XYZ file of C-alpha atoms in Angstrom:
575
model
C -12.890 -6.179 111.840
C -9.411 -6.291 110.351
C -8.560 -6.136 106.688
C -8.214 -9.370 104.785
C -4.828 -10.213 103.353
C -4.279 -8.539 100.006
C -7.236 -6.181 100.486
C -6.583 -2.479 99.817
C -6.876 -0.226 102.888
C -9.906 2.051 103.188
C -8.090 5.114 101.881
C -5.592 3.399 99.597
C -1.960 2.445 99.929
C 0.599 5.227 100.603
C 2.697 6.297 97.633
C 5.764 4.105 97.128
C 9.302 5.295 96.492
C 10.270 5.647 92.846
C 13.960 6.399 92.231
C 13.221 7.796 88.755
C 10.660 10.318 89.980
C 11.866 13.914 90.314
C 8.829 16.010 89.522
C 6.158 16.207 86.798
C 6.684 13.305 84.425
C 8.072 14.113 81.012
C 7.073 10.834 79.344
C 3.283 10.694 79.202
C 0.513 9.885 76.762
C -2.833 11.412 75.832
C -5.574 10.785 78.389
C -9.386 10.481 78.114
C -9.325 10.477 74.320
C -13.059 9.713 74.015
C -13.956 12.848 75.947
C -11.420 14.765 73.861
C -13.228 13.854 70.625
C -16.591 14.604 72.234
C -15.362 18.036 73.322
C -13.961 18.776 69.866
C -17.271 17.744 68.293
C -19.161 20.090 70.613
C -16.756 22.924 69.765
C -17.242 22.349 66.017
C -21.003 22.316 66.528
C -20.711 25.492 68.569
C -18.835 27.187 65.727
C -21.444 25.983 63.240
C -24.194 27.359 65.481
C -22.508 30.767 65.496
C -22.195 30.737 61.709
C -25.871 29.816 61.286
C -26.910 32.539 63.711
C -24.821 35.096 61.874
C -26.249 33.977 58.533
C -29.786 34.247 59.885
C -29.008 37.693 61.193
C -27.593 38.879 57.842
C -30.774 37.759 56.121
C -32.543 40.695 57.777
C -30.426 43.328 56.001
C -33.159 43.987 53.459
C -35.441 45.165 56.305
C -34.322 48.712 57.215
C -36.408 48.867 60.408
C -35.797 46.202 63.031
C -37.041 45.955 66.589
C -34.750 44.098 68.998
C -35.619 42.780 72.420
C -34.620 44.826 75.440
C -31.551 42.982 76.760
C -31.729 44.906 80.067
C -34.989 43.159 80.834
C -33.296 39.790 80.397
C -30.137 40.824 82.241
C -32.101 41.958 85.305
C -34.171 38.813 85.556
C -33.740 36.296 88.331
C -31.385 34.203 86.289
C -29.612 35.378 83.144
C -29.001 31.823 81.996
C -32.683 31.054 82.450
C -33.427 33.879 80.049
C -31.005 32.340 77.556
C -32.749 28.990 77.929
C -36.055 30.756 77.374
C -34.993 31.661 73.844
C -34.239 35.351 74.449
C -37.506 36.326 72.794
C -38.803 39.894 72.560
C -40.238 40.513 76.034
C -40.959 44.247 75.789
C -41.896 46.952 73.344
C -40.394 49.924 75.192
C -37.219 50.477 73.182
C -36.242 53.702 71.427
C -34.270 52.813 68.330
C -32.831 56.264 67.754
C -29.844 55.482 70.006
C -30.368 58.345 72.475
C -29.188 57.202 75.946
C -31.051 57.970 79.154
C -29.910 61.026 81.244
C -28.346 58.839 83.944
C -26.517 56.777 81.402
C -25.433 59.939 79.573
C -23.983 61.417 82.791
C -22.128 58.204 83.488
C -20.619 58.196 80.003
C -19.472 61.809 80.360
C -17.812 60.909 83.685
C -15.729 58.202 82.018
C -13.155 60.423 80.307
C -12.048 62.684 83.211
C -11.807 59.799 85.697
C -10.274 57.181 83.413
C -6.651 57.861 84.380
C -7.352 57.760 88.109
C -9.338 54.545 87.782
C -6.495 52.964 85.864
C -4.054 54.112 88.559
C -6.338 52.550 91.185
C -6.228 49.179 89.432
C -2.439 49.393 89.127
C -2.220 50.097 92.863
C -4.448 47.080 93.531
C -2.135 44.907 91.426
C 1.003 46.144 93.216
C -0.528 45.729 96.676
C -1.684 42.191 95.810
C 1.773 41.206 94.566
C 3.465 42.769 97.591
C 1.105 41.030 99.993
C 1.754 37.613 98.446
C 5.506 38.059 98.330
C 5.660 39.209 101.962
C 3.535 36.353 103.302
C 6.712 34.352 103.910
C 7.505 36.882 106.653
C 4.068 37.968 107.862
C 2.069 34.707 107.735
C 3.202 33.372 111.165
C 2.565 36.707 112.865
C -0.879 37.150 111.279
C -2.059 33.616 112.086
C -0.926 33.614 115.700
C -2.223 37.128 116.342
C -5.607 36.027 115.017
C -5.667 32.911 117.185
C -4.538 34.828 120.281
C -7.137 37.492 119.556
C -9.844 34.852 119.374
C -8.474 33.448 122.588
C -9.466 36.608 124.413
C -13.023 35.355 124.517
C -12.551 35.213 128.293
C -13.723 38.820 128.477
C -16.825 37.882 126.517
C -17.490 34.946 128.831
C -17.252 37.208 131.878
C -19.584 39.809 130.337
C -22.194 37.185 129.426
C -22.052 35.732 132.923
C -22.372 39.199 134.509
C -25.432 40.042 132.399
C -26.978 36.647 133.133
C -26.438 37.062 136.858
C -27.969 40.566 136.878
C -31.146 39.514 135.078
C -31.357 36.323 137.139
C -31.424 38.352 140.331
C -34.137 40.566 138.840
C -36.195 37.498 137.954
C -36.454 38.433 134.258
C -37.486 35.247 132.431
C -38.354 34.614 128.805
C -41.689 33.117 129.846
C -42.731 36.580 131.054
C -41.963 38.108 127.658
C -43.517 35.630 125.266
C -43.322 36.307 121.517
C -42.500 39.823 120.343
C -40.944 41.414 117.266
C -38.864 43.761 119.420
C -35.508 41.986 119.583
C -34.197 44.312 122.308
C -36.700 42.818 124.752
C -34.989 39.416 124.492
C -31.697 41.008 125.586
C -33.305 41.754 128.947
C -33.998 38.154 130.012
C -31.632 35.699 131.662
C -32.114 32.838 129.176
C -30.695 34.905 126.318
C -27.463 35.653 128.166
C -27.246 32.051 129.343
C -27.358 30.923 125.701
C -24.673 33.482 124.808
C -22.570 32.250 127.719
C -22.786 28.641 126.541
C -21.974 29.519 122.921
C -18.966 31.700 123.791
C -17.664 29.115 126.255
C -17.875 26.359 123.649
C -16.036 28.578 121.157
C -13.299 29.248 123.696
C -13.007 25.512 124.415
C -12.660 24.743 120.695
C -9.900 27.362 120.333
C -7.973 26.036 123.322
C -8.253 22.432 122.132
C -7.109 23.548 118.673
C -4.046 25.220 120.140
C -3.253 22.178 122.291
C -3.779 19.326 119.831
C -3.395 20.964 116.398
C -0.422 23.194 117.080
C 1.892 21.154 114.841
C -0.598 21.122 111.987
C -1.037 24.893 112.246
C 2.740 25.259 112.027
C 2.770 23.006 108.944
C 0.060 25.142 107.322
C 2.048 28.318 108.034
C 5.244 26.759 106.649
C 3.456 25.697 103.441
C 2.064 29.207 103.041
C 5.560 30.632 103.444
C 6.899 28.126 100.928
C 4.173 29.138 98.475
C 5.269 32.743 98.773
C 8.844 31.686 97.955
C 7.661 29.637 94.964
C 5.795 32.610 93.519
C 8.869 34.763 94.061
C 10.917 32.357 91.904
C 8.337 32.220 89.092
C 6.702 35.625 88.860
C 5.230 34.780 85.468
C 2.681 32.593 87.248
C 1.092 35.705 88.757
C 0.261 37.041 85.297
C -1.030 33.770 83.836
C -4.623 34.562 84.997
C -4.583 37.393 82.441
C -4.432 34.750 79.698
C -7.244 32.812 81.365
C -9.265 36.021 81.680
C -8.890 36.754 77.967
C -10.098 33.254 77.088
C -13.093 33.683 79.391
C -13.915 37.012 77.728
C -13.828 35.286 74.340
C -16.206 32.597 75.619
C -18.624 35.174 77.029
C -18.512 37.322 73.889
C -19.104 34.342 71.595
C -21.958 33.072 73.764
C -23.586 36.519 73.774
C -23.298 36.937 70.015
C -24.547 33.407 69.358
C -27.491 33.938 71.717
C -28.469 37.308 70.243
C -28.158 36.649 66.500
C -31.037 34.176 66.161
C -33.238 36.215 68.507
C -33.774 39.331 66.385
C -37.348 40.232 65.583
C -38.176 41.607 62.087
C -40.687 44.456 62.035
C -41.975 47.074 59.583
C -41.661 46.893 55.860
C -42.028 50.621 55.218
C -39.344 53.259 55.059
C -39.368 54.962 58.467
C -35.992 55.097 60.208
C -37.385 55.105 63.771
C -40.035 53.124 65.577
C -41.242 54.078 69.041
C -44.585 53.151 70.507
C -44.432 56.006 73.033
C -43.565 58.874 70.686
C -44.806 57.573 67.367
C -47.191 60.499 66.859
C -44.528 63.152 67.424
C -43.595 65.727 64.785
C -40.465 63.916 63.627
C -42.665 61.234 62.008
C -44.742 63.653 59.905
C -43.053 62.439 56.732
C -44.154 58.905 57.530
C -47.750 59.392 58.549
C -48.852 56.059 57.118
C -46.167 54.006 58.895
C -47.232 51.470 61.487
C -45.323 49.328 63.974
C -46.529 45.780 63.437
C -45.209 42.666 65.140
C -44.701 40.036 62.481
C -43.302 37.211 64.713
C -40.421 34.842 64.157
C -39.939 32.983 60.921
C -40.922 29.387 61.679
C -40.501 28.008 58.193
C -36.816 27.069 58.290
C -35.135 24.287 60.232
C -33.073 26.818 62.136
C -36.130 28.743 63.324
C -38.109 25.631 64.319
C -35.287 24.459 66.581
C -34.384 27.867 68.027
C -35.128 26.876 71.630
C -33.063 23.680 71.376
C -30.177 25.602 69.837
C -30.236 28.080 72.702
C -29.992 25.180 75.157
C -27.037 23.832 73.179
C -25.494 27.309 73.285
C -25.822 27.469 77.078
C -24.363 23.988 77.648
C -21.458 24.572 75.274
C -20.769 27.937 76.911
C -20.600 26.478 80.429
C -18.433 23.593 79.249
C -15.984 25.964 77.537
C -15.788 28.231 80.598
C -15.137 25.317 82.949
C -12.543 23.929 80.548
C -10.672 27.246 80.434
C -10.591 27.370 84.243
C -9.415 23.744 84.371
C -6.655 24.484 81.864
C -5.423 27.370 84.011
C -5.455 25.284 87.183
C -3.624 22.362 85.593
C -1.006 24.695 84.111
C -0.278 26.396 87.434
C -0.249 23.053 89.254
C 2.424 21.686 86.918
C 4.566 24.793 87.349
C 4.416 24.774 91.156
C 4.943 21.015 91.308
C 8.167 21.452 89.345
C 9.259 23.918 92.042
C 8.564 21.537 94.926
C 10.270 18.532 93.338
C 13.406 20.537 92.551
C 15.877 19.207 95.125
C 18.135 22.274 95.016
C 15.937 25.355 94.842
C 15.998 27.470 92.730
C 18.857 25.914 90.751
C 16.949 22.759 89.731
C 13.757 24.547 88.724
C 13.270 24.023 84.959
C 13.350 27.023 82.671
C 9.973 28.514 81.772
C 7.992 26.214 84.127
C 4.634 27.858 83.381
C 5.049 27.615 79.615
C 6.243 24.014 79.826
C 3.290 23.031 82.009
C 0.876 24.776 79.657
C 2.223 22.917 76.635
C 2.019 19.559 78.459
C -1.595 20.245 79.418
C -2.571 21.149 75.865
C -0.683 18.281 74.259
C -1.697 15.401 76.516
C -4.583 16.272 78.834
C -7.256 18.227 76.979
C -9.518 15.173 77.221
C -9.060 14.840 80.986
C -9.629 18.540 81.566
C -12.735 18.406 79.378
C -13.957 15.371 81.346
C -13.709 17.190 84.669
C -15.287 20.315 83.148
C -18.166 18.226 81.758
C -18.993 16.764 85.178
C -19.106 20.240 86.688
C -21.159 21.544 83.756
C -23.829 18.870 84.207
C -24.237 19.806 87.866
C -24.472 23.501 86.972
C -27.083 22.794 84.289
C -29.225 20.945 86.839
C -28.879 23.900 89.237
C -29.920 26.350 86.504
C -32.949 24.247 85.551
C -33.962 24.024 89.208
C -33.681 27.809 89.556
C -35.739 28.201 86.386
C -38.465 25.867 87.665
C -38.489 27.651 91.015
C -38.857 31.024 89.320
C -41.673 29.878 87.029
C -43.701 28.092 89.732
C -43.075 30.429 92.687
C -46.588 31.836 92.674
C -48.110 28.336 92.858
C -45.817 26.912 95.537
C -46.890 26.069 99.050
C -44.620 25.940 102.103
C -43.777 22.257 101.612
C -42.815 22.723 97.957
C -40.642 25.732 98.786
C -38.896 23.724 101.511
C -38.228 20.796 99.158
C -36.885 23.109 96.443
C -34.703 24.890 98.980
C -33.255 21.575 100.182
C -32.617 20.444 96.605
C -30.850 23.712 95.758
C -28.753 23.441 98.906
C -27.738 19.863 98.083
C -26.819 20.799 94.526
C -24.795 23.766 95.788
C -22.852 21.457 98.119
C -22.386 18.944 95.287
C -21.003 21.666 93.002
C -18.560 22.792 95.704
C -17.400 19.205 96.221
C -16.974 18.635 92.468
C -14.878 21.809 92.206
C -12.722 20.674 95.135
C -12.266 17.194 93.670
C -11.539 18.527 90.170
C -8.966 20.970 91.503
C -6.975 18.229 93.220
C -7.437 15.868 90.279
C -5.880 18.468 87.966
C -2.888 18.679 90.302
C -2.384 14.925 90.038
C -2.823 15.078 86.263
C -0.176 17.797 86.027
C 2.293 15.718 88.073
C 1.746 12.127 86.963
C -0.096 12.462 83.633
C -2.808 9.880 84.365
C -6.436 10.110 83.290
C -9.050 12.051 85.213
C -10.703 9.191 87.109
C -7.413 7.703 88.351
C -6.080 11.129 89.279
C -9.268 12.068 91.146
C -9.250 8.752 93.024
C -5.595 9.062 94.022
C -6.002 12.692 95.097
C -9.108 11.944 97.146
C -7.525 8.992 98.946
C -4.359 10.976 99.632
C -6.404 13.780 101.169
C -8.517 11.363 103.208
C -5.355 9.834 104.672
C -4.491 13.330 105.910
C -7.940 14.795 106.508
C -7.041 16.835 109.632
C -4.125 18.502 107.878
C -6.429 19.282 104.946
C -8.974 21.041 107.164
C -6.383 23.038 109.087
C -4.521 24.158 105.957
C -7.747 25.079 104.181
C -8.999 27.245 107.031
C -5.669 28.958 107.699
C -5.267 29.746 103.998
C -8.842 31.036 103.729
C -8.304 33.394 106.667
C -5.067 34.823 105.256
C -6.469 35.293 101.759
C -9.618 36.889 103.163
C -7.567 39.477 105.023
C -5.464 39.993 101.906
C -8.511 40.691 99.737
C -9.924 42.946 102.445
C -6.652 44.871 102.528
C -6.494 45.335 98.750
C -10.154 46.128 98.075
C -10.684 48.188 101.221
C -7.466 50.173 100.872
C -7.970 50.992 97.202
C -11.654 51.739 97.806
C -10.880 54.245 100.582
C -8.180 55.865 98.456
C -10.597 56.140 95.511
C -13.240 57.689 97.764
C -10.882 60.439 98.926
C -9.759 61.205 95.379
C -13.107 61.156 93.589
C -14.934 63.002 96.373
C -12.364 65.810 96.217
C -11.091 65.405 99.782
C -7.495 65.006 98.586
C -5.836 66.190 95.388
C -2.880 64.566 93.662
C 0.032 66.961 93.027
C 0.041 68.327 89.494
C -3.265 66.622 88.706
C -5.817 68.696 86.817
C -8.656 66.361 87.745
C -11.432 67.877 89.871
C -14.352 66.042 91.458
C -16.595 68.943 90.425
C -16.294 67.715 86.836
C -18.134 64.507 87.773
C -21.902 64.115 87.828
C -21.798 61.056 90.094
C -18.495 60.639 91.916
C -19.602 57.328 93.418
C -19.737 55.628 90.001
C -15.942 55.621 89.422
C -15.518 54.529 93.055
C -17.714 51.484 92.433
C -15.849 50.607 89.237
C -12.472 50.922 91.013
C -13.630 48.747 93.935
C -15.060 46.104 91.604
C -11.955 46.151 89.423
C -9.715 45.889 92.498
C -11.642 42.841 93.638
C -11.165 41.181 90.246
C -7.437 41.985 90.324
C -7.049 40.637 93.865
C -9.100 37.543 92.998
C -6.848 36.802 90.030
C -3.602 37.107 91.995
C -4.890 35.281 95.063
C -6.293 32.417 92.991
C -2.719 31.757 91.810
C -1.543 31.733 95.410
C -4.342 29.395 96.488
C -3.447 27.003 93.667
C 0.188 27.133 94.736
C -0.701 26.229 98.332
C -2.884 23.293 97.259
C -0.227 21.966 94.874
C 2.607 22.186 97.379
C 0.394 20.554 100.000
C -0.295 17.491 97.836
C 3.390 17.297 96.934
C 4.277 17.550 100.619
C 1.964 14.653 101.504
C 3.438 12.542 98.700
C 6.925 13.471 99.879
C 6.160 12.174 103.367
C 4.877 8.870 101.987
C 7.573 8.344 99.349
C 10.719 9.306 101.251
C 12.274 8.794 104.670
C 15.201 11.220 104.734
C 17.856 8.634 103.933
C 20.566 9.163 101.328
C 18.633 7.016 98.844
C 15.244 8.611 99.636
C 15.792 12.222 100.755
C 12.974 14.626 101.520
C 12.227 17.408 99.048
C 10.437 19.621 101.573
C 11.955 22.791 102.998
C 14.158 22.749 106.086
C 11.465 24.607 107.987
C 8.950 21.818 107.352
C 11.481 19.153 108.304
C 12.203 21.045 111.529
C 8.514 21.167 112.431
C 8.149 17.421 111.836
C 11.455 16.602 113.581
C 12.816 15.110 110.381
C 16.051 15.627 108.490
C 17.987 14.413 105.488
C 21.022 12.310 106.213
C 24.148 13.808 104.712
C 26.318 11.660 102.454
C 29.612 10.615 104.014
């Protein structure tokens, strides 16, 4: 049935031309003020909670012997956040308080000094390789994408092999009915039905690739052109690559404050005598001869004060506030980068019309006008994450009493919540882009972004997959290359000229390798997250450009000449 007159189309009206629009709006007002005040109130309460926890902790100074819970037991549980929600109570009594580390831990600490310089060099190499990869994508992206597609297109050889195997076993009369059920997987590779299934699967994959090349060729070219344009944008604003360092510092502050706030109220007072050490395993050793009458007695928590009676509720508040702050910091970083890259796209003459300090300007706009909107989006994501954590906690506590039906229901619920969290992150990301450009509140921005993407759903899917493939190979290049280089250095297979470091000085050479690989992944993730945000921002701007403008003198396109060439469009020159 057709639409009634005056009724909005299913996915909204296309964006209309606005002669005054030339990039992120300068005149804007504060958005989602109610959520802003709510977020500020939670932050003030969070600060007060930290002060109360610190005050409670200082009240134990008159007790010279304290027994703290073993944090490693909590950290290695199924869910760290579930442990935080459980109150972080004293779960074990196997802690030496004399500060002597275990032999493995001691060897690891002694390996830190001689390998520190090489590990730092490895992280610097990871940073340089990541930057070089992103800057060169404008030249290598088309080659990499088409080589990958052509390589996948050589499934013909796989089809022939599957058919040959199927024909051989068919002639031998090897059927799956003769085998039945067995745990030996190799047996199933000797029946004709297995190779027939492989033949069907590979043939369908080949058909999908060929249809993609035939019908989605233009959209693949658009995705490649946007990736190249993103590489150019980053080249013109290199400061954007280092902005994740600021976000990382804020996240570290959030984690450190959450840890301190969670640990302070969870200390357990013990002993009122004068012994300096307390160990249940070695309490009768000779070093305690001067304290023969000392005893380790568990006294329990103080339940007299208001703070102690509500300890569990305060830990829940601590967890919720922590997740909200973390999600807000990530949202602030995404909105800042989106505003900077949007200012690049909507600069008609690039790079001359790009504003000075685009990252700083976008950051100040986000802080001044849109803290409430960013907090709103972060709150929605936090609520979903809290439900996921509670579900994991319930699953962990009731696992021994679950039957097959209950496990299946819990698994389905966790899967649905995981999908919901992914969708919320996707929607928030695009909503922040719209907020950075137009300065509207979160709900309006999310609605406009979602409808814009739905009007171009095929382009969205193609761009997302092409970008994911390129960034995956980029991360593999950085992490794998630096990891192999670290292995050769720390195992002593190669020696840097003039370097006094020797692998024989290390107790466990694989420990610095693991730290270098993990650090390289974090470095690559930080740089590539900037690039991914740039691609998404330029893509939304590109879709708006197509809807707003037509290439005339009054409404010229802002897209690159390469994109206009792919779409067979052009700007009319003024006479």
